[in-house]
Amino acid sequence: MTVAPWICRSCLSRISRPLIRQRLRYQSTAACKVSTSESISPALLARARSIAREHKGLADKLANGFDARSAKKLGEHGGVVSTLKEWEKANESLRELTSLIHDPTTDPELLSLASEDLATTRTQLADASQSLTTSLVPVHPFAHLPCLIELRPGAGGSEAAIFAGDLLRMYQAFCNRNNFRATLLKYENADGTTEAGVPLSEAILEVESGGAYGLFRCEAGVHRVQRVPATETKGRTHTSAVSVLVLPSVQENSLGEEDFEDPESDYYIDPKEVRVDVMRARGAGGQHVNTTESAVRLTHMPTNTVVAIQDARSQPKNKEKAWRLLRSRLAQARREKREEEMAAIRRSVVGVAKMGRGDKVRTYNWGQQRVTDHRSGTTVHDLDDVMEGGQTLDKVMESVRSWLMERDVEAMIAEETDAKK
Amino acid sequence: MPRISNALIRHARSIDKLLPPLLRPCRELRAAQNELRWLREHAAKVASTRNAKVRDTLLRNLVLERAKGKPLQYLLGSEYFGDLQITCRPGVLIPRQETAASVAYLARLVRQAEELPPELRVLDLCTGTGCIPLLFHDELAATRKDVRSRYLGIDISRDAVHLAHYNLQKVWRQKAYADKSVTAFVQADVLIDPFDDQNAGMPCFKAALNHYRQPPFWDILISNPPYISPSGYWSTTTRSVRLFEPELALLPPPNPDASDTERGDVFYPRLLSIAQHVEAKVVLLEVADLDQAHRVARLAQDADFFDGIEVWRDWPDQPNDAEPVELDGFPVIGQGNGRYVLCWRAQGAPWLGKDVVAKAETEPLSHYSLQPTFIYRPPSKIPL
């Protein structure tokens, strides 16, 4: 009879676990999961194909007559279509190569050539699917706009205020290095003056270059700092937080009334979307009646906005007036919608409860000289360069942008599968 | 016509005591309110220096005249034709909105053409107030500074020619055009054949061209001739038109041999032959309805002179939303009643943005005579 020797319980449980535990930051694994492989999600591919079809239709349409809106769309879709073509080409050659390799009748010399080619084609395919994914990601509607960066100290008292000042200098240095025009719209100290160097209570930095919002969008959130503050006497490490708000800055003058030919403008209306009704004479018309009806009614079909004007005896004058009124009404509606969207952005970025140390997006740790972004899971160790707005900051921001893009792609795929159901 | 309900009349009186008489010609409260507003503005303008009592009397008189059916355009003395304010006087037909829509549409087509002759000549037969040449010029001059244009309006009525001259001066003064276009209005009878005996008092169209030293060849011919048949005159025209507008401008002259529809169509064969005489490249003729449009289009086709024929409805700039989209092979465009017949020859096709269709006719050899023929084809541009 063999008696099993006594084994301690913790050793027993040790057996079931792998000897070397993988050290992973689970929060940060998303970065290496998506779109590094050469495969591409079927939903995304279907979307790319439908875009290519639409593109073809638009090109045919534009061959017959110019239309500002379709021309704009065509330009937006051009990138997707060309990358899809590239991807399909790479896919095709990969399939041919694999069939060649698996075919037993292939000549050995050809086989060695094919297997050589296989590796390059694989990388080509991976590149193509990567760029296809990138080109399919919807561009943020405000990405082309300049932006406002608002910094406010959160939890952590005066140390948070000092760190807010550090962050402000970091962004200013970053703009300087990249030749962005940045102006300080507002700078307020903890003691209510505008004297620099003192802990700040609020600062608003405007980056006036186009596309700044797309660049700085990834910075919004709570930035956490872990260091021994200058105000600390006993050498303890404190953890404080600064909230950073990034908002698109919409210039009112760029959307003036005079440029209603520009599709970007609030005042732009596609004439094809408007139904014009003129009051017709009853009966035979022409010489048979002399009507004084001059009323004009415009209906903007997408929004169902109706404008009717009958003041003047001249029909063209009424029509002109009706168009003006319709333009300003639609512009008003659009402006309100945009303001609502801005308010939504503001709310989503900074809920009042979300100002704490827990909901951080990035940590600056002085003790370890490291900066970790918790969304993309990137860690860099050149803290000084980051605080000087150097290239290390570029690296971090870049990683967050690609993380955001992946979120967007996932959301889009989910949306599309939802739409299919 | 249904009676106006007492409730509506009471309601109108509660708004303004001058409204009920206006309901008689207008039939609708909203239209009556508009007309009252315009009449009131007119009275205030005319009697601006007088006291309120004079103004009220004037307004009441205007309203009473309007109630009898007198067209508002005659009372106010003007009508808007496209962008232009055209003076109207009793005895001359009031310009119609549908005419303005089609003429403006044609002018907009023409002004988009890449190549136009250095002098574009537009002939308007039965011009009335002269509104058609004036609007055509207004639309053309708005974008095309490079094209000089010449306009000639012809009417049988002396009053009409006078009024057209008056309108010409008024519009040119108002708009202060800077281009070197020439517009003239002359009196002539379009219906007289230049090859008949010339014993009527009125000169024929050809004689008038010669007498007023006008060029013999014209690029565009537009006409809004009298086109209502006698039966249509009594059934489809409104009372205000019958009682107050000149019969001369509505009904073609009596002809004992012709049937009812034939009398309505009297002008068109003459207009088409004049179009051939003056070598018109584009011809636009107003008609009463789709049936007449069909007859005129057929007539134009039989003339074997045009390369394309199209029928326009009241509002040719709107998409066609009703049947038919094609009338016996002629495309129908626009919304409303059939209103215009457009014919063009190969030279005029690019002005309208149409493709030049080559005539695929192969005449049998037997049609050709072996005798030498001498056809004088005058050059299309004669130096003046």
PDB file of C-alpha atoms in Angstrom, chain A residues 114-292:
ATOM      1  CA  ALA A 114       7.596  30.953 -53.943  1.00  0.00           C
ATOM      2  CA  SER A 115       8.414  30.409 -50.298  1.00  0.00           C
ATOM      3  CA  GLU A 116      10.833  33.329 -50.481  1.00  0.00           C
ATOM      4  CA  ASP A 117       8.090  35.498 -51.933  1.00  0.00           C
ATOM      5  CA  LEU A 118       5.590  34.288 -49.392  1.00  0.00           C
ATOM      6  CA  ALA A 119       7.191  36.190 -46.538  1.00  0.00           C
ATOM      7  CA  THR A 120       7.252  39.529 -48.390  1.00  0.00           C
ATOM      8  CA  THR A 121       3.686  39.079 -49.576  1.00  0.00           C
ATOM      9  CA  ARG A 122       2.628  38.322 -46.010  1.00  0.00           C
ATOM     10  CA  THR A 123       4.105  41.595 -44.804  1.00  0.00           C
ATOM     11  CA  GLN A 124       2.538  43.404 -47.745  1.00  0.00           C
ATOM     12  CA  LEU A 125      -0.836  41.984 -46.839  1.00  0.00           C
ATOM     13  CA  ALA A 126      -0.371  42.918 -43.205  1.00  0.00           C
ATOM     14  CA  ASP A 127       0.560  46.471 -44.221  1.00  0.00           C
ATOM     15  CA  ALA A 128      -2.392  46.682 -46.571  1.00  0.00           C
ATOM     16  CA  SER A 129      -4.872  45.504 -43.966  1.00  0.00           C
ATOM     17  CA  GLN A 130      -3.360  47.883 -41.440  1.00  0.00           C
ATOM     18  CA  SER A 131      -3.733  50.837 -43.780  1.00  0.00           C
ATOM     19  CA  LEU A 132      -7.200  49.705 -44.827  1.00  0.00           C
ATOM     20  CA  THR A 133      -8.267  49.675 -41.202  1.00  0.00           C
ATOM     21  CA  THR A 134      -6.770  53.122 -40.712  1.00  0.00           C
ATOM     22  CA  SER A 135      -8.446  54.577 -43.763  1.00  0.00           C
ATOM     23  CA  LEU A 136     -11.785  53.135 -42.761  1.00  0.00           C
ATOM     24  CA  VAL A 137     -11.776  54.692 -39.340  1.00  0.00           C
ATOM     25  CA  PRO A 138     -14.180  57.572 -39.342  1.00  0.00           C
ATOM     26  CA  VAL A 139     -12.422  60.890 -38.972  1.00  0.00           C
ATOM     27  CA  HIS A 140     -13.720  62.762 -35.981  1.00  0.00           C
ATOM     28  CA  PRO A 141     -16.064  65.495 -37.235  1.00  0.00           C
ATOM     29  CA  PHE A 142     -14.123  68.173 -35.401  1.00  0.00           C
ATOM     30  CA  ALA A 143     -10.648  66.750 -36.021  1.00  0.00           C
ATOM     31  CA  HIS A 144      -9.747  69.509 -38.488  1.00  0.00           C
ATOM     32  CA  LEU A 145     -10.514  72.311 -36.046  1.00  0.00           C
ATOM     33  CA  PRO A 146      -8.193  74.223 -33.730  1.00  0.00           C
ATOM     34  CA  CYS A 147      -8.633  73.373 -30.082  1.00  0.00           C
ATOM     35  CA  LEU A 148      -8.747  74.690 -26.556  1.00  0.00           C
ATOM     36  CA  ILE A 149      -6.872  72.911 -23.770  1.00  0.00           C
ATOM     37  CA  GLU A 150      -8.201  73.644 -20.312  1.00  0.00           C
ATOM     38  CA  LEU A 151      -6.199  72.646 -17.273  1.00  0.00           C
ATOM     39  CA  ARG A 152      -7.636  72.503 -13.774  1.00  0.00           C
ATOM     40  CA  PRO A 153      -6.100  71.003 -10.658  1.00  0.00           C
ATOM     41  CA  GLY A 154      -8.100  68.140  -9.170  1.00  0.00           C
ATOM     42  CA  ALA A 155      -7.495  66.182  -6.004  1.00  0.00           C
ATOM     43  CA  GLY A 156      -4.241  66.945  -4.239  1.00  0.00           C
ATOM     44  CA  GLY A 157      -4.435  70.568  -3.199  1.00  0.00           C
ATOM     45  CA  SER A 158      -1.530  72.887  -3.946  1.00  0.00           C
ATOM     46  CA  GLU A 159       0.601  70.025  -5.295  1.00  0.00           C
ATOM     47  CA  ALA A 160      -2.087  69.461  -7.975  1.00  0.00           C
ATOM     48  CA  ALA A 161      -1.984  73.171  -8.766  1.00  0.00           C
ATOM     49  CA  ILE A 162       1.793  73.075  -9.142  1.00  0.00           C
ATOM     50  CA  PHE A 163       1.563  70.047 -11.388  1.00  0.00           C
ATOM     51  CA  ALA A 164      -1.123  71.774 -13.476  1.00  0.00           C
ATOM     52  CA  GLY A 165       1.422  74.523 -14.099  1.00  0.00           C
ATOM     53  CA  ASP A 166       3.989  71.876 -15.087  1.00  0.00           C
ATOM     54  CA  LEU A 167       1.518  70.352 -17.554  1.00  0.00           C
ATOM     55  CA  LEU A 168       0.760  73.758 -19.025  1.00  0.00           C
ATOM     56  CA  ARG A 169       4.464  74.348 -19.612  1.00  0.00           C
ATOM     57  CA  MET A 170       4.712  70.875 -21.110  1.00  0.00           C
ATOM     58  CA  TYR A 171       1.978  71.591 -23.666  1.00  0.00           C
ATOM     59  CA  GLN A 172       3.413  75.013 -24.456  1.00  0.00           C
ATOM     60  CA  ALA A 173       6.824  73.473 -25.075  1.00  0.00           C
ATOM     61  CA  PHE A 174       5.230  70.775 -27.209  1.00  0.00           C
ATOM     62  CA  CYS A 175       3.480  73.409 -29.362  1.00  0.00           C
ATOM     63  CA  ASN A 176       6.691  75.401 -29.629  1.00  0.00           C
ATOM     64  CA  ARG A 177       8.642  72.401 -30.814  1.00  0.00           C
ATOM     65  CA  ASN A 178       6.004  71.454 -33.409  1.00  0.00           C
ATOM     66  CA  ASN A 179       5.468  75.028 -34.597  1.00  0.00           C
ATOM     67  CA  PHE A 180       1.860  75.253 -33.489  1.00  0.00           C
ATOM     68  CA  ARG A 181       0.621  78.690 -32.655  1.00  0.00           C
ATOM     69  CA  ALA A 182      -0.541  78.543 -29.062  1.00  0.00           C
ATOM     70  CA  THR A 183      -1.955  81.416 -27.080  1.00  0.00           C
ATOM     71  CA  LEU A 184      -2.796  81.507 -23.431  1.00  0.00           C
ATOM     72  CA  LEU A 185      -6.424  82.600 -23.291  1.00  0.00           C
ATOM     73  CA  LYS A 186      -6.709  82.466 -19.526  1.00  0.00           C
ATOM     74  CA  TYR A 187      -4.265  82.039 -16.700  1.00  0.00           C
ATOM     75  CA  GLU A 188      -5.338  82.265 -13.114  1.00  0.00           C
ATOM     76  CA  ASN A 189      -3.337  81.628  -9.989  1.00  0.00           C
ATOM     77  CA  ALA A 190      -4.449  80.022  -6.826  1.00  0.00           C
ATOM     78  CA  ASP A 191      -4.434  83.470  -5.225  1.00  0.00           C
ATOM     79  CA  GLY A 192      -6.499  84.963  -8.033  1.00  0.00           C
ATOM     80  CA  THR A 193      -3.724  86.883  -9.779  1.00  0.00           C
ATOM     81  CA  THR A 194      -2.204  86.240 -13.174  1.00  0.00           C
ATOM     82  CA  GLU A 195       1.383  86.149 -11.928  1.00  0.00           C
ATOM     83  CA  ALA A 196       3.226  83.198 -13.418  1.00  0.00           C
ATOM     84  CA  GLY A 197       5.021  80.553 -11.395  1.00  0.00           C
ATOM     85  CA  VAL A 198       2.549  80.419  -8.575  1.00  0.00           C
ATOM     86  CA  PRO A 199       0.279  77.346  -8.369  1.00  0.00           C
ATOM     87  CA  LEU A 200      -2.416  77.827 -10.989  1.00  0.00           C
ATOM     88  CA  SER A 201      -6.101  77.358 -10.510  1.00  0.00           C
ATOM     89  CA  GLU A 202      -7.137  77.466 -14.144  1.00  0.00           C
ATOM     90  CA  ALA A 203      -5.472  77.884 -17.521  1.00  0.00           C
ATOM     91  CA  ILE A 204      -6.872  77.769 -21.037  1.00  0.00           C
ATOM     92  CA  LEU A 205      -4.470  77.320 -23.904  1.00  0.00           C
ATOM     93  CA  GLU A 206      -5.679  77.805 -27.438  1.00  0.00           C
ATOM     94  CA  VAL A 207      -3.852  75.948 -30.200  1.00  0.00           C
ATOM     95  CA  GLU A 208      -4.768  77.802 -33.334  1.00  0.00           C
ATOM     96  CA  SER A 209      -3.356  75.461 -35.953  1.00  0.00           C
ATOM     97  CA  GLY A 210      -5.821  73.480 -38.002  1.00  0.00           C
ATOM     98  CA  GLY A 211      -6.126  69.827 -37.039  1.00  0.00           C
ATOM     99  CA  ALA A 212      -5.074  70.579 -33.471  1.00  0.00           C
ATOM    100  CA  TYR A 213      -8.209  68.998 -32.064  1.00  0.00           C
ATOM    101  CA  GLY A 214      -7.464  65.702 -33.773  1.00  0.00           C
ATOM    102  CA  LEU A 215      -3.960  65.826 -32.317  1.00  0.00           C
ATOM    103  CA  PHE A 216      -4.794  66.817 -28.758  1.00  0.00           C
ATOM    104  CA  ARG A 217      -8.032  64.875 -28.415  1.00  0.00           C
ATOM    105  CA  CYS A 218      -6.100  62.038 -26.776  1.00  0.00           C
ATOM    106  CA  GLU A 219      -4.938  64.303 -23.947  1.00  0.00           C
ATOM    107  CA  ALA A 220      -8.352  64.787 -22.404  1.00  0.00           C
ATOM    108  CA  GLY A 221      -8.771  63.140 -19.029  1.00  0.00           C
ATOM    109  CA  VAL A 222      -7.278  63.045 -15.565  1.00  0.00           C
ATOM    110  CA  HIS A 223      -3.474  63.123 -15.383  1.00  0.00           C
ATOM    111  CA  ARG A 224      -2.063  61.659 -12.196  1.00  0.00           C
ATOM    112  CA  VAL A 225       1.230  62.644 -10.643  1.00  0.00           C
ATOM    113  CA  GLN A 226       3.209  60.674  -8.051  1.00  0.00           C
ATOM    114  CA  ARG A 227       6.128  62.510  -6.546  1.00  0.00           C
ATOM    115  CA  VAL A 228       7.472  64.112  -3.448  1.00  0.00           C
ATOM    116  CA  PRO A 229       6.024  67.587  -3.671  1.00  0.00           C
ATOM    117  CA  ALA A 230       8.118  70.680  -3.136  1.00  0.00           C
ATOM    118  CA  THR A 231       5.789  71.555  -0.279  1.00  0.00           C
ATOM    119  CA  GLU A 232       6.355  68.236   1.510  1.00  0.00           C
ATOM    120  CA  THR A 233       8.633  68.357   4.509  1.00  0.00           C
ATOM    121  CA  LYS A 234       8.785  64.697   5.505  1.00  0.00           C
ATOM    122  CA  GLY A 235       9.708  63.190   2.132  1.00  0.00           C
ATOM    123  CA  ARG A 236       6.460  61.339   1.501  1.00  0.00           C
ATOM    124  CA  THR A 237       5.293  60.635  -2.014  1.00  0.00           C
ATOM    125  CA  HIS A 238       1.952  62.226  -2.829  1.00  0.00           C
ATOM    126  CA  THR A 239      -0.501  61.320  -5.520  1.00  0.00           C
ATOM    127  CA  SER A 240      -2.424  64.215  -7.064  1.00  0.00           C
ATOM    128  CA  ALA A 241      -4.493  64.758 -10.177  1.00  0.00           C
ATOM    129  CA  VAL A 242      -5.009  67.430 -12.807  1.00  0.00           C
ATOM    130  CA  SER A 243      -7.933  67.384 -15.185  1.00  0.00           C
ATOM    131  CA  VAL A 244      -7.288  68.269 -18.792  1.00  0.00           C
ATOM    132  CA  LEU A 245     -10.159  69.281 -21.032  1.00  0.00           C
ATOM    133  CA  VAL A 246      -9.775  69.432 -24.786  1.00  0.00           C
ATOM    134  CA  LEU A 247     -12.499  71.142 -26.794  1.00  0.00           C
ATOM    135  CA  PRO A 248     -12.710  71.976 -30.471  1.00  0.00           C
ATOM    136  CA  SER A 249     -12.654  75.705 -31.018  1.00  0.00           C
ATOM    137  CA  VAL A 250     -15.145  76.841 -33.593  1.00  0.00           C
ATOM    138  CA  GLN A 251     -14.435  80.198 -35.128  1.00  0.00           C
ATOM    139  CA  GLU A 252     -17.666  82.028 -35.792  1.00  0.00           C
ATOM    140  CA  ASN A 253     -16.259  84.143 -38.588  1.00  0.00           C
ATOM    141  CA  SER A 254     -15.338  81.085 -40.630  1.00  0.00           C
ATOM    142  CA  LEU A 255     -19.016  80.169 -40.802  1.00  0.00           C
ATOM    143  CA  GLY A 256     -20.322  83.529 -41.875  1.00  0.00           C
ATOM    144  CA  GLU A 257     -23.383  84.132 -43.958  1.00  0.00           C
ATOM    145  CA  GLU A 258     -21.458  85.265 -46.992  1.00  0.00           C
ATOM    146  CA  ASP A 259     -19.929  81.887 -47.805  1.00  0.00           C
ATOM    147  CA  PHE A 260     -23.085  79.837 -48.231  1.00  0.00           C
ATOM    148  CA  GLU A 261     -21.642  78.310 -51.393  1.00  0.00           C
ATOM    149  CA  ASP A 262     -19.154  76.454 -49.228  1.00  0.00           C
ATOM    150  CA  PRO A 263     -20.447  73.030 -48.154  1.00  0.00           C
ATOM    151  CA  GLU A 264     -18.668  73.440 -44.815  1.00  0.00           C
ATOM    152  CA  SER A 265     -20.705  76.452 -43.898  1.00  0.00           C
ATOM    153  CA  ASP A 266     -23.758  76.350 -41.672  1.00  0.00           C
ATOM    154  CA  TYR A 267     -25.564  78.342 -44.304  1.00  0.00           C
ATOM    155  CA  TYR A 268     -24.950  75.827 -47.061  1.00  0.00           C
ATOM    156  CA  ILE A 269     -27.989  74.084 -48.501  1.00  0.00           C
ATOM    157  CA  ASP A 270     -27.867  71.594 -51.303  1.00  0.00           C
ATOM    158  CA  PRO A 271     -30.417  72.890 -53.816  1.00  0.00           C
ATOM    159  CA  LYS A 272     -31.317  69.314 -54.653  1.00  0.00           C
ATOM    160  CA  GLU A 273     -32.627  68.769 -51.154  1.00  0.00           C
ATOM    161  CA  VAL A 274     -35.110  71.598 -51.423  1.00  0.00           C
ATOM    162  CA  ARG A 275     -38.486  71.300 -53.053  1.00  0.00           C
ATOM    163  CA  VAL A 276     -39.714  74.579 -54.506  1.00  0.00           C
ATOM    164  CA  ASP A 277     -43.450  75.061 -54.800  1.00  0.00           C
ATOM    165  CA  VAL A 278     -44.799  78.095 -56.568  1.00  0.00           C
ATOM    166  CA  MET A 279     -48.475  78.886 -56.385  1.00  0.00           C
ATOM    167  CA  ARG A 280     -49.873  77.834 -59.708  1.00  0.00           C
ATOM    168  CA  ALA A 281     -52.805  79.458 -61.361  1.00  0.00           C
ATOM    169  CA  ARG A 282     -55.983  77.414 -61.203  1.00  0.00           C
ATOM    170  CA  GLY A 283     -57.151  75.987 -64.488  1.00  0.00           C
ATOM    171  CA  ALA A 284     -55.512  76.564 -67.814  1.00  0.00           C
ATOM    172  CA  GLY A 285     -52.945  79.226 -66.830  1.00  0.00           C
ATOM    173  CA  GLY A 286     -51.082  81.260 -69.436  1.00  0.00           C
ATOM    174  CA  GLN A 287     -53.167  83.826 -71.266  1.00  0.00           C
ATOM    175  CA  HIS A 288     -56.371  82.353 -69.832  1.00  0.00           C
ATOM    176  CA  VAL A 289     -55.895  83.855 -66.358  1.00  0.00           C
ATOM    177  CA  ASN A 290     -54.118  86.852 -64.893  1.00  0.00           C
ATOM    178  CA  THR A 291     -53.255  85.655 -61.443  1.00  0.00           C
ATOM    179  CA  THR A 292     -51.665  87.770 -58.766  1.00  0.00           C
TER     180      THR A 292
END
